[in-house]
MMTF fields as JSON, N, C-alpha, C and O atoms, coordinates in Angstrom:
{
  "mmtfVersion": "1.0.0",
  "mmtfProducer": "UNKNOWN",
  "numBonds": 523,
  "numAtoms": 524,
  "numGroups": 131,
  "numChains": 1,
  "numModels": 1,
  "chainsPerModel": [1],
  "groupsPerChain": [131],
  "chainIdList": ["A"],
  "bondAtomList": [4, 2, 8, 6, 12, 10, 16, 14, 20, 18, 24, 22, 28, 26, 32, 30, 36, 34, 40, 38, 44, 42, 48, 46, 52, 50, 56, 54, 60, 58, 64, 62, 68, 66, 72, 70, 76, 74, 80, 78, 84, 82, 88, 86, 92, 90, 96, 94, 100, 98, 104, 102, 108, 106, 112, 110, 116, 114, 120, 118, 124, 122, 128, 126, 132, 130, 136, 134, 140, 138, 144, 142, 148, 146, 152, 150, 156, 154, 160, 158, 164, 162, 168, 166, 172, 170, 176, 174, 180, 178, 184, 182, 188, 186, 192, 190, 196, 194, 200, 198, 204, 202, 208, 206, 212, 210, 216, 214, 220, 218, 224, 222, 228, 226, 232, 230, 236, 234, 240, 238, 244, 242, 248, 246, 252, 250, 256, 254, 260, 258, 264, 262, 268, 266, 272, 270, 276, 274, 280, 278, 284, 282, 288, 286, 292, 290, 296, 294, 300, 298, 304, 302, 308, 306, 312, 310, 316, 314, 320, 318, 324, 322, 328, 326, 332, 330, 336, 334, 340, 338, 344, 342, 348, 346, 352, 350, 356, 354, 360, 358, 364, 362, 368, 366, 372, 370, 376, 374, 380, 378, 384, 382, 388, 386, 392, 390, 396, 394, 400, 398, 404, 402, 408, 406, 412, 410, 416, 414, 420, 418, 424, 422, 428, 426, 432, 430, 436, 434, 440, 438, 444, 442, 448, 446, 452, 450, 456, 454, 460, 458, 464, 462, 468, 466, 472, 470, 476, 474, 480, 478, 484, 482, 488, 486, 492, 490, 496, 494, 500, 498, 504, 502, 508, 506, 512, 510, 516, 514, 520, 518],
  "bondOrderList": [1, 1, 1, 1, 1, 1, 1, 1, 1, 1, 1, 1, 1, 1, 1, 1, 1, 1, 1, 1, 1, 1, 1, 1, 1, 1, 1, 1, 1, 1, 1, 1, 1, 1, 1, 1, 1, 1, 1, 1, 1, 1, 1, 1, 1, 1, 1, 1, 1, 1, 1, 1, 1, 1, 1, 1, 1, 1, 1, 1, 1, 1, 1, 1, 1, 1, 1, 1, 1, 1, 1, 1, 1, 1, 1, 1, 1, 1, 1, 1, 1, 1, 1, 1, 1, 1, 1, 1, 1, 1, 1, 1, 1, 1, 1, 1, 1, 1, 1, 1, 1, 1, 1, 1, 1, 1, 1, 1, 1, 1, 1, 1, 1, 1, 1, 1, 1, 1, 1, 1, 1, 1, 1, 1, 1, 1, 1, 1, 1, 1],
  "groupList": [{"groupName": "MET", "atomNameList": ["N", "CA", "C", "O"], "elementList": ["N", "C", "C", "O"], "formalChargeList": [0, 0, 0, 0], "bondAtomList": [1, 0, 2, 1, 3, 2], "bondOrderList": [1, 1, 2], "singleLetterCode": "M", "chemCompType": "L-PEPTIDE LINKING"}, {"groupName": "GLU", "atomNameList": ["N", "CA", "C", "O"], "elementList": ["N", "C", "C", "O"], "formalChargeList": [0, 0, 0, 0], "bondAtomList": [1, 0, 2, 1, 3, 2], "bondOrderList": [1, 1, 2], "singleLetterCode": "E", "chemCompType": "L-PEPTIDE LINKING"}, {"groupName": "ILE", "atomNameList": ["N", "CA", "C", "O"], "elementList": ["N", "C", "C", "O"], "formalChargeList": [0, 0, 0, 0], "bondAtomList": [1, 0, 2, 1, 3, 2], "bondOrderList": [1, 1, 2], "singleLetterCode": "I", "chemCompType": "L-PEPTIDE LINKING"}, {"groupName": "VAL", "atomNameList": ["N", "CA", "C", "O"], "elementList": ["N", "C", "C", "O"], "formalChargeList": [0, 0, 0, 0], "bondAtomList": [1, 0, 2, 1, 3, 2], "bondOrderList": [1, 1, 2], "singleLetterCode": "V", "chemCompType": "L-PEPTIDE LINKING"}, {"groupName": "LEU", "atomNameList": ["N", "CA", "C", "O"], "elementList": ["N", "C", "C", "O"], "formalChargeList": [0, 0, 0, 0], "bondAtomList": [1, 0, 2, 1, 3, 2], "bondOrderList": [1, 1, 2], "singleLetterCode": "L", "chemCompType": "L-PEPTIDE LINKING"}, {"groupName": "SER", "atomNameList": ["N", "CA", "C", "O"], "elementList": ["N", "C", "C", "O"], "formalChargeList": [0, 0, 0, 0], "bondAtomList": [1, 0, 2, 1, 3, 2], "bondOrderList": [1, 1, 2], "singleLetterCode": "S", "chemCompType": "L-PEPTIDE LINKING"}, {"groupName": "LYS", "atomNameList": ["N", "CA", "C", "O"], "elementList": ["N", "C", "C", "O"], "formalChargeList": [0, 0, 0, 0], "bondAtomList": [1, 0, 2, 1, 3, 2], "bondOrderList": [1, 1, 2], "singleLetterCode": "K", "chemCompType": "L-PEPTIDE LINKING"}, {"groupName": "ASN", "atomNameList": ["N", "CA", "C", "O"], "elementList": ["N", "C", "C", "O"], "formalChargeList": [0, 0, 0, 0], "bondAtomList": [1, 0, 2, 1, 3, 2], "bondOrderList": [1, 1, 2], "singleLetterCode": "N", "chemCompType": "L-PEPTIDE LINKING"}, {"groupName": "ASP", "atomNameList": ["N", "CA", "C", "O"], "elementList": ["N", "C", "C", "O"], "formalChargeList": [0, 0, 0, 0], "bondAtomList": [1, 0, 2, 1, 3, 2], "bondOrderList": [1, 1, 2], "singleLetterCode": "D", "chemCompType": "L-PEPTIDE LINKING"}, {"groupName": "GLN", "atomNameList": ["N", "CA", "C", "O"], "elementList": ["N", "C", "C", "O"], "formalChargeList": [0, 0, 0, 0], "bondAtomList": [1, 0, 2, 1, 3, 2], "bondOrderList": [1, 1, 2], "singleLetterCode": "Q", "chemCompType": "L-PEPTIDE LINKING"}, {"groupName": "ARG", "atomNameList": ["N", "CA", "C", "O"], "elementList": ["N", "C", "C", "O"], "formalChargeList": [0, 0, 0, 0], "bondAtomList": [1, 0, 2, 1, 3, 2], "bondOrderList": [1, 1, 2], "singleLetterCode": "R", "chemCompType": "L-PEPTIDE LINKING"}, {"groupName": "TYR", "atomNameList": ["N", "CA", "C", "O"], "elementList": ["N", "C", "C", "O"], "formalChargeList": [0, 0, 0, 0], "bondAtomList": [1, 0, 2, 1, 3, 2], "bondOrderList": [1, 1, 2], "singleLetterCode": "Y", "chemCompType": "L-PEPTIDE LINKING"}, {"groupName": "GLY", "atomNameList": ["N", "CA", "C", "O"], "elementList": ["N", "C", "C", "O"], "formalChargeList": [0, 0, 0, 0], "bondAtomList": [1, 0, 2, 1, 3, 2], "bondOrderList": [1, 1, 2], "singleLetterCode": "G", "chemCompType": "PEPTIDE LINKING"}, {"groupName": "PHE", "atomNameList": ["N", "CA", "C", "O"], "elementList": ["N", "C", "C", "O"], "formalChargeList": [0, 0, 0, 0], "bondAtomList": [1, 0, 2, 1, 3, 2], "bondOrderList": [1, 1, 2], "singleLetterCode": "F", "chemCompType": "L-PEPTIDE LINKING"}, {"groupName": "PRO", "atomNameList": ["N", "CA", "C", "O"], "elementList": ["N", "C", "C", "O"], "formalChargeList": [0, 0, 0, 0], "bondAtomList": [1, 0, 2, 1, 3, 2], "bondOrderList": [1, 1, 2], "singleLetterCode": "P", "chemCompType": "L-PEPTIDE LINKING"}, {"groupName": "ALA", "atomNameList": ["N", "CA", "C", "O"], "elementList": ["N", "C", "C", "O"], "formalChargeList": [0, 0, 0, 0], "bondAtomList": [1, 0, 2, 1, 3, 2], "bondOrderList": [1, 1, 2], "singleLetterCode": "A", "chemCompType": "L-PEPTIDE LINKING"}, {"groupName": "THR", "atomNameList": ["N", "CA", "C", "O"], "elementList": ["N", "C", "C", "O"], "formalChargeList": [0, 0, 0, 0], "bondAtomList": [1, 0, 2, 1, 3, 2], "bondOrderList": [1, 1, 2], "singleLetterCode": "T", "chemCompType": "L-PEPTIDE LINKING"}, {"groupName": "HIS", "atomNameList": ["N", "CA", "C", "O"], "elementList": ["N", "C", "C", "O"], "formalChargeList": [0, 0, 0, 0], "bondAtomList": [1, 0, 2, 1, 3, 2], "bondOrderList": [1, 1, 2], "singleLetterCode": "H", "chemCompType": "L-PEPTIDE LINKING"}],
  "groupTypeList": [0, 1, 2, 1, 3, 1, 4, 5, 6, 2, 2, 2, 7, 1, 5, 5, 8, 9, 9, 2, 2, 3, 4, 6, 1, 10, 11, 12, 9, 10, 5, 13, 14, 2, 3, 2, 12, 2, 3, 1, 2, 13, 15, 2, 8, 10, 10, 4, 6, 12, 2, 9, 14, 14, 10, 14, 0, 16, 17, 8, 4, 4, 8, 7, 3, 2, 16, 5, 4, 12, 15, 10, 3, 1, 10, 2, 2, 2, 7, 8, 2, 10, 7, 17, 16, 13, 11, 15, 10, 2, 3, 4, 5, 4, 7, 12, 6, 3, 3, 1, 3, 8, 5, 10, 14, 5, 8, 15, 2, 15, 4, 12, 3, 15, 5, 5, 5, 14, 2, 13, 3, 15, 1, 1, 3, 13, 8, 6, 2, 4, 12],
  "groupIdList": [1, 2, 3, 4, 5, 6, 7, 8, 9, 10, 11, 12, 13, 14, 15, 16, 17, 18, 19, 20, 21, 22, 23, 24, 25, 26, 27, 28, 29, 30, 31, 32, 33, 34, 35, 36, 37, 38, 39, 40, 41, 42, 43, 44, 45, 46, 47, 48, 49, 50, 51, 52, 53, 54, 55, 56, 57, 58, 59, 60, 61, 62, 63, 64, 65, 66, 67, 68, 69, 70, 71, 72, 73, 74, 75, 76, 77, 78, 79, 80, 81, 82, 83, 84, 85, 86, 87, 88, 89, 90, 91, 92, 93, 94, 95, 96, 97, 98, 99, 100, 101, 102, 103, 104, 105, 106, 107, 108, 109, 110, 111, 112, 113, 114, 115, 116, 117, 118, 119, 120, 121, 122, 123, 124, 125, 126, 127, 128, 129, 130, 131],
  "secStructList": [7, 7, 7, 3, 3, 3, 3, 3, 3, 3, 3, 7, 7, 1, 1, 7, 1, 7, 3, 3, 3, 3, 3, 3, 3, 6, 6, 1, 7, 7, 7, 7, 3, 3, 3, 3, 7, 2, 2, 2, 2, 2, 2, 6, 6, 6, 4, 4, 4, 6, 7, 7, 7, 1, 1, 7, 7, 6, 6, 6, 6, 2, 2, 2, 2, 2, 2, 2, 6, 6, 7, 3, 3, 3, 3, 3, 3, 3, 3, 3, 7, 7, 6, 6, 7, 7, 3, 3, 7, 7, 3, 3, 3, 1, 6, 6, 1, 7, 7, 7, 7, 7, 7, 7, 2, 2, 2, 2, 2, 2, 2, 2, 2, 2, 2, 7, 7, 7, 3, 3, 3, 7, 1, 6, 6, 6, 6, 6, 6, 6, 7],
  "xCoordList": [91.112, 89.084, 88.186, 88.079, 87.805, 86.935, 85.463, 85.037, 85.185, 83.751, 83.087, 83.567, 81.944, 80.921, 80.437, 79.971, 80.443, 80.482, 79.281, 79.174, 78.251, 76.696, 77.76, 78.779, 76.951, 76.682, 76.207, 75.176, 75.979, 75.584, 75.313, 74.464, 76.23, 75.783, 76.444, 77.185, 76.377, 76.624, 76.604, 75.488, 77.945, 77.698, 78.565, 79.783, 77.399, 77.761, 77.928, 77.037, 79.029, 79.426, 79.48, 80.157, 78.64, 79.01, 80.172, 80.834, 80.473, 81.193, 82.929, 83.914, 82.97, 84.002, 84.266, 83.26, 85.83, 86.215, 86.633, 87.253, 86.254, 85.979, 85.151, 84.821, 84.884, 83.311, 83.366, 84.434, 81.935, 82.48, 81.669, 80.456, 82.341, 80.9, 81.59, 82.731, 80.461, 80.522, 79.535, 78.376, 80.825, 80.987, 80.633, 81.272, 79.817, 79.4, 79.128, 78.533, 79.88, 79.87, 78.5, 77.76, 78.309, 76.479, 76.198, 74.975, 76.461, 76.125, 76.884, 77.78, 76.835, 77.635, 77.884, 76.743, 78.365, 77.894, 79.27, 79.383, 80.138, 81.852, 81.379, 80.506, 82.117, 82.212, 82.633, 82.06, 83.053, 84.173, 84.068, 83.078, 84.759, 84.195, 85.676, 86.782, 85.161, 85.758, 86.169, 85.145, 87.429, 86.659, 86.981, 87.812, 85.649, 86.405, 85.76, 85.043, 86.231, 86.403, 84.535, 83.92, 84.412, 83.252, 82.308, 81.098, 83.147, 82.37, 81.633, 80.473, 83.15, 82.837, 81.369, 80.541, 81.049, 80.157, 79.166, 78.385, 78.762, 77.84, 77.093, 75.961, 78.42, 78.047, 77.154, 76.023, 77.841, 77.264, 75.775, 74.986, 75.826, 74.321, 73.423, 72.197, 73.901, 73.065, 72.198, 70.974, 73.563, 72.897, 71.865, 70.716, 72.685, 71.775, 70.265, 69.403, 69.871, 68.077, 68.075, 67.468, 68.672, 67.627, 67.79, 67.167, 68.656, 68.869, 69.265, 70.265, 69.308, 69.774, 70.332, 69.575, 71.941, 71.959, 71.663, 71.676, 71.168, 71.448, 72.194, 71.967, 73.679, 74.493, 75.469, 75.585, 75.851, 76.719, 77.788, 78.609, 78.021, 78.771, 80.757, 80.895, 81.588, 82.215, 82.662, 83.587, 81.438, 81.822, 80.954, 81.367, 79.873, 78.515, 78.988, 78.416, 80.369, 81.205, 82.307, 82.816, 82.459, 83.597, 82.67, 82.842, 81.606, 81.178, 79.71, 78.511, 80.245, 79.55, 80.939, 80.95, 81.92, 83.247, 83.134, 82.587, 83.77, 83.727, 83.133, 83.708, 81.507, 80.279, 80.232, 79.842, 80.95, 81.105, 82.305, 82.45, 83.189, 84.529, 84.043, 84.939, 82.476, 82.609, 82.94, 82.686, 83.352, 83.868, 82.653, 81.673, 82.688, 82.237, 82.484, 83.287, 81.781, 82.846, 81.738, 80.568, 83.23, 83.034, 82.27, 81.135, 83.654, 83.881, 84.398, 85.012, 84.29, 85.11, 85.216, 84.254, 86.997, 87.877, 88.13, 89.196, 87.948, 88.603, 89.896, 89.599, 91.542, 92.456, 93.027, 93.694, 93.127, 95.001, 94.527, 93.951, 94.867, 95.115, 96.749, 97.14, 97.317, 98.696, 98.994, 98.571, 99.674, 99.821, 98.488, 98.611, 96.811, 95.428, 94.931, 93.837, 96.4, 95.557, 94.046, 93.52, 94.013, 92.531, 92.932, 91.946, 93.562, 93.615, 92.772, 92.469, 92.494, 91.14, 91.072, 91.487, 90.579, 90.627, 89.563, 88.383, 89.893, 88.099, 88.424, 89.56, 87.719, 87.658, 86.993, 85.912, 87.457, 86.451, 87.028, 88.196, 85.692, 85.854, 85.849, 85.525, 86.08, 86.729, 87.057, 88.152, 85.697, 86.666, 86.682, 86.9, 86.354, 86.515, 88.168, 88.949, 88.606, 89.529, 89.395, 88.809, 89.937, 89.701, 90.99, 92.059, 90.31, 91.49, 91.603, 91.419, 91.75, 91.948, 92.904, 93.969, 92.155, 92.568, 93.095, 92.277, 94.263, 93.958, 92.949, 92.33, 92.863, 91.984, 91.371, 90.855, 91.536, 91.254, 89.768, 88.711, 90.138, 88.401, 87.148, 85.992, 87.606, 86.594, 86.135, 85.037, 86.694, 86.141, 85.867, 85.072, 86.588, 85.782, 84.163, 83.444, 84.166, 83.288, 81.915, 80.893, 82.181, 81.1, 81.01, 79.981, 82.239, 81.518, 81.367, 80.841, 81.539, 80.56, 78.713, 77.621, 78.91, 77.225, 77.05, 76.05, 77.624, 77.114, 77.174, 76.35, 77.676, 77.171, 76.749, 77.02, 75.965, 75.754, 76.241, 75.494, 77.73, 78.422, 78.938, 79.443, 78.69, 79.196, 80.794, 81.788, 80.516, 81.64, 82.065, 81.395, 83.25, 84.056, 85.089, 85.318, 85.584, 86.837, 87.396, 86.994, 88.606, 89.759, 89.462, 88.709, 90.164, 89.972, 90.932, 90.501, 92.071, 92.93, 93.376, 94.492, 92.025, 91.979, 90.626, 90.524, 89.691, 89.296, 89.913, 89.685, 90.909, 91.762, 92.842, 93.19, 92.958, 93.988, 93.045, 93.483, 92.222, 91.347, 90.592, 89.913, 90.688, 89.29, 90.554, 90.208, 91.662, 92.345, 92.324, 92.959],
  "yCoordList": [178.582, 178.75, 180.162, 181.121, 180.07, 181.077, 180.637, 179.759, 182.028, 183.121, 183.187, 183.322, 183.088, 183.677, 184.907, 185.185, 185.488, 186.96, 187.413, 186.86, 188.614, 188.813, 190.791, 191.109, 191.531, 193.132, 193.328, 192.796, 194.129, 194.605, 195.787, 196.441, 196.212, 198.04, 198.673, 197.817, 199.459, 199.967, 201.142, 201.631, 202.259, 204.026, 204.459, 204.346, 205.185, 205.859, 206.912, 207.563, 207.685, 208.897, 209.149, 208.393, 210.401, 210.408, 211.519, 211.606, 212.327, 213.773, 213.006, 213.717, 211.275, 210.603, 209.832, 209.196, 209.205, 208.023, 206.939, 206.01, 206.991, 205.973, 206.152, 206.914, 204.259, 204.263, 203.07, 202.477, 202.565, 201.439, 200.752, 200.923, 199.804, 198.098, 197.798, 197.983, 197.33, 196.95, 194.976, 194.591, 194.321, 192.942, 192.554, 192.857, 192.032, 191.18, 189.193, 188.494, 188.926, 186.975, 187.236, 188.126, 185.992, 185.875, 185.014, 185.145, 184.312, 183.716, 184.422, 183.791, 185.748, 185.817, 187.457, 187.786, 188.51, 189.76, 190.695, 191.908, 189.679, 190.514, 191.176, 190.739, 192.278, 192.942, 194.293, 195.244, 194.556, 195.308, 196.448, 196.416, 197.178, 198.169, 197.783, 197.33, 198.135, 197.914, 198.968, 199.243, 199.764, 201.11, 200.536, 200.271, 200.693, 200.685, 201.663, 202.483, 201.489, 203.166, 202.429, 201.405, 204.09, 204.366, 203.428, 203.395, 202.967, 201.82, 200.864, 200.542, 200.042, 198.922, 198.894, 198.043, 200.012, 200.334, 200.263, 199.482, 201.062, 201.044, 200.355, 200.493, 199.32, 197.176, 196.799, 196.335, 197.071, 195.827, 197.155, 196.944, 197.9, 198.175, 198.202, 198.302, 198.143, 197.796, 196.781, 196.672, 195.724, 194.109, 193.891, 193.451, 194.348, 194.112, 194.611, 193.983, 195.964, 196.086, 195.822, 196.657, 194.706, 193.762, 194.837, 194.779, 195.7, 196.485, 196.106, 195.564, 195.842, 195.019, 196.543, 197.317, 196.772, 197.388, 196.418, 195.191, 198.186, 196.91, 196.809, 197.001, 196.337, 196.25, 195.294, 195.64, 194.534, 193.688, 194.465, 194.66, 195.082, 195.808, 194.633, 193.443, 195.321, 194.619, 193.523, 192.786, 193.498, 192.284, 191.27, 190.139, 191.784, 190.651, 190.069, 189.197, 190.823, 190.484, 189.436, 188.568, 189.92, 188.829, 187.405, 186.792, 187.161, 185.958, 185.909, 185.756, 186.062, 185.359, 184.623, 183.538, 185.334, 184.593, 183.477, 182.397, 183.886, 182.554, 181.175, 180.098, 181.556, 180.921, 179.928, 178.761, 181.067, 180.176, 179.36, 178.736, 179.708, 178.72, 177.305, 176.471, 176.857, 176.357, 176.395, 175.443, 177.157, 177.491, 177.664, 177.638, 177.933, 178.337, 179.096, 178.661, 180.472, 180.929, 180.264, 180.398, 179.452, 178.682, 180.187, 180.46, 180.793, 180.879, 182.184, 182.203, 183.593, 184.531, 184.951, 185.298, 184.923, 184.627, 185.832, 186.05, 186.822, 188.302, 187.06, 186.409, 187.228, 186.599, 186.757, 185.92, 187.625, 188.455, 190.444, 191.006, 190.787, 192.29, 192.738, 192.728, 193.021, 193.72, 195.502, 195.925, 196.425, 197.463, 198.416, 199.417, 197.903, 198.442, 198.021, 198.316, 196.675, 197.175, 195.484, 194.91, 195.442, 194.198, 192.706, 192.734, 191.913, 191.403, 189.754, 189.022, 189.366, 188.465, 187.45, 187.86, 186.068, 185.709, 185.225, 185.41, 184.61, 184.27, 182.695, 182.335, 181.951, 180.646, 179.733, 179.186, 179.6, 178.966, 177.741, 177.359, 177.007, 175.438, 175.024, 175.976, 173.951, 173.89, 172.938, 172.547, 172.06, 170.962, 169.464, 168.288, 170.088, 169.02, 169.865, 169.157, 170.896, 171.129, 172.893, 173.856, 172.762, 174.547, 175.19, 174.687, 176.838, 177.792, 178.617, 177.882, 179.483, 180.377, 181.529, 181.355, 182.692, 183.646, 185.471, 186.193, 185.705, 186.82, 187.899, 187.857, 188.553, 189.877, 191.433, 191.369, 192.242, 193.385, 192.972, 192.645, 193.124, 192.609, 193.513, 193.132, 194.353, 195.049, 194.564, 194.964, 193.91, 193.555, 192.355, 191.875, 191.227, 189.956, 189.528, 188.536, 190.751, 191.233, 191.419, 190.74, 192.542, 192.686, 191.066, 190.439, 190.756, 189.313, 188.393, 187.468, 188.111, 187.327, 188.294, 187.746, 189.304, 189.77, 189.18, 188.506, 189.349, 189.091, 187.986, 187.81, 186.631, 185.187, 184.713, 183.512, 185.076, 184.967, 184.051, 183.141, 184.178, 183.631, 184.002, 185.076, 182.82, 183.29, 183.717, 183.544, 184.506, 185.853, 185.544, 185.898, 184.854, 184.641, 186.008, 187.101, 185.443, 186.093, 185.116, 184.438, 185.477, 184.186, 184.501, 185.452, 183.529, 183.775, 184.862, 186.012, 184.675, 185.737, 187.098, 187.611, 187.673, 188.687, 189.511, 190.715, 188.372, 188.826, 189.926, 191.086, 188.71, 188.583, 190.314, 191.154, 190.208, 191.567, 192.665, 193.662, 192.693, 194.187, 193.744, 194.621, 192.983, 193.555, 193.05, 193.321, 192.474, 192.153, 190.856, 190.583],
  "zCoordList": [344.019, 343.58, 343.263, 344.027, 342.424, 341.42, 342.635, 343.385, 342.084, 343.254, 342.114, 340.988, 342.426, 341.038, 341.213, 342.318, 340.594, 340.583, 339.552, 338.458, 340.039, 339.166, 339.195, 339.808, 338.341, 338.457, 338.81, 338.399, 339.848, 341.442, 341.297, 341.903, 340.248, 340.147, 338.535, 338.053, 337.979, 336.788, 336.793, 336.613, 337.021, 337.132, 336.343, 336.207, 335.643, 334.446, 334.408, 334.955, 333.819, 334.409, 332.823, 332.126, 332.157, 330.32, 330.34, 329.306, 331.342, 331.102, 331.487, 331.687, 331.525, 332.454, 331.774, 331.46, 330.949, 330.233, 330.98, 330.463, 332.527, 333.514, 334.661, 335.569, 333.753, 334.534, 335.413, 335.569, 336.174, 337.479, 337.545, 337.666, 337.461, 337.328, 339.14, 339.561, 339.795, 340.625, 340.772, 340.612, 341.135, 340.995, 342.445, 343.453, 342.39, 343.966, 343.798, 342.978, 344.978, 345.117, 344.977, 345.397, 344.11, 343.661, 344.824, 344.866, 345.685, 347.274, 347.988, 348.551, 348.205, 349.19, 349.691, 349.365, 350.127, 350.254, 349.671, 349.497, 349.48, 349.304, 347.932, 347.182, 347.779, 346.817, 345.872, 346.405, 345.22, 344.613, 343.5, 342.769, 343.371, 341.96, 340.971, 341.265, 339.944, 338.736, 337.607, 336.981, 337.032, 336.575, 334.319, 333.451, 334.617, 332.921, 332.426, 333.001, 330.507, 329.677, 329.121, 328.825, 329.331, 328.458, 326.877, 326.654, 326.285, 325.062, 325.513, 325.259, 326.86, 326.948, 327.707, 327.382, 328.885, 329.423, 329.05, 329.593, 327.94, 327.322, 326.22, 325.757, 325.872, 325.385, 326.361, 326.219, 327.487, 329.067, 329.715, 330.637, 329.195, 329.84, 328.407, 328.372, 327.779, 326.455, 326.591, 326.665, 326.613, 326.961, 328.102, 328.131, 328.98, 330.414, 330.334, 330.949, 329.429, 329.165, 327.897, 327.227, 327.162, 325.965, 324.694, 323.634, 325.022, 323.477, 322.641, 323.113, 321.173, 319.996, 319.253, 318.666, 319.451, 317.684, 316.723, 316.628, 315.495, 314.379, 313.519, 312.324, 314.274, 313.662, 314.897, 316.073, 314.521, 316.099, 316.421, 315.525, 317.77, 318.305, 318.666, 318.385, 319.144, 319.137, 319.548, 319.206, 320.783, 322.384, 321.164, 320.908, 320.566, 319.883, 318.569, 317.916, 318.222, 316.976, 317.135, 316.425, 318.441, 319.46, 318.848, 317.795, 319.993, 320.75, 319.249, 319.479, 318.064, 316.914, 316.315, 315.734, 316.547, 315.626, 316.628, 316.407, 317.872, 318.471, 318.213, 318.052, 318.215, 317.74, 316.52, 316.475, 315.166, 314.464, 313.784, 312.733, 315.032, 314.921, 315.56, 315.689, 316.059, 317.285, 318.619, 319.357, 318.913, 320.317, 320.662, 319.916, 322.337, 323.162, 324.274, 325.098, 324.508, 325.487, 327.299, 327.658, 328.034, 329.171, 330.415, 330.804, 330.637, 331.655, 331.315, 330.248, 332.114, 332.199, 333.483, 334.169, 334.04, 335.336, 335.885, 335.307, 336.595, 336.676, 337.871, 338.872, 337.009, 338.108, 338.567, 339.175, 338.59, 339.66, 339.449, 338.518, 340.246, 340.394, 340.982, 342.149, 340.055, 340.344, 340.012, 338.936, 340.905, 340.767, 340.444, 339.739, 341.194, 340.694, 339.679, 339.2, 338.957, 337.485, 337.366, 338.32, 337.129, 337.116, 335.86, 335.122, 335.516, 335.066, 334.677, 335.618, 333.332, 333.239, 332.115, 331.031, 332.173, 331.349, 330.388, 330.685, 329.243, 328.448, 328.64, 328.333, 329.013, 329.531, 328.13, 328.351, 327.049, 326.159, 325.654, 325.726, 324.963, 324.928, 323.625, 322.916, 322.932, 321.386, 321.505, 321.912, 320.993, 320.438, 321.647, 321.356, 323.079, 324.189, 324.405, 325.04, 324.073, 324.862, 325.302, 324.807, 326.032, 327.193, 326.4, 326.054, 326.221, 325.846, 326.758, 327.728, 327.109, 327.993, 327.167, 326.575, 327.348, 326.43, 327.348, 327.919, 327.243, 328.161, 327.76, 326.697, 328.377, 328.304, 329.32, 330.436, 328.813, 329.962, 330.619, 330.08, 331.962, 332.848, 331.559, 331.378, 331.058, 330.731, 329.406, 329.016, 328.8, 327.376, 327.527, 326.719, 328.908, 329.318, 330.006, 330.131, 330.28, 330.812, 330.057, 330.152, 329.272, 328.026, 327.039, 326.79, 326.685, 326.172, 326.972, 326.353, 328.052, 329.258, 329.424, 329.579, 329.349, 329.27, 327.506, 327.257, 326.854, 325.541, 325.461, 324.564, 325.82, 325.416, 326.384, 326.345, 327.698, 328.428, 329.374, 329.737, 329.971, 330.326, 331.821, 332.145, 332.71, 334.015, 334.206, 333.501, 335.789, 335.412, 337.053, 338.023, 337.091, 337.945, 338.628, 338.111, 339.986, 340.819, 341.96, 342.905, 341.266, 341.679, 342.916, 343.127, 344.275, 345.912, 345.794, 345.879, 345.624, 346.007, 345.21, 345.276, 344.277, 344.037, 345.032, 345.265, 345.482, 346.651, 347.863, 348.209, 348.306, 349.621, 349.508, 350.339, 348.599, 347.766, 347.88, 348.456, 347.591, 347.139, 348.814, 349.348, 349.222, 350.522, 352.076, 353.226, 351.844, 352.951, 353.462, 354.48]
}
């Protein structure tokens, strides 16, 4: 089972390479942080603030490539956590088929924000994190 989440908090610390986003259940109370890189946090932050760079950034480029190929980002899924490392899948639809692509959660979330796609977390990830 997958639970829809939203970005509830973005914590940017420019003196560190590790930034934090907090994902919270859209229709519940559970939440948890994910540590991501500075490039991804700025991409997410810019997009959420509606700031359009003069040229496409990496996650915008990826969204443009997916769209140009006739596919669509259906959803992002944070599907596992192992040894304190999160795993994600980008779910695409292409010509009536579903294609899943392995991704770092930071890239998947940045792409999800760029493509206005919903983000989900597998129930077992919540179980592993929150006990």
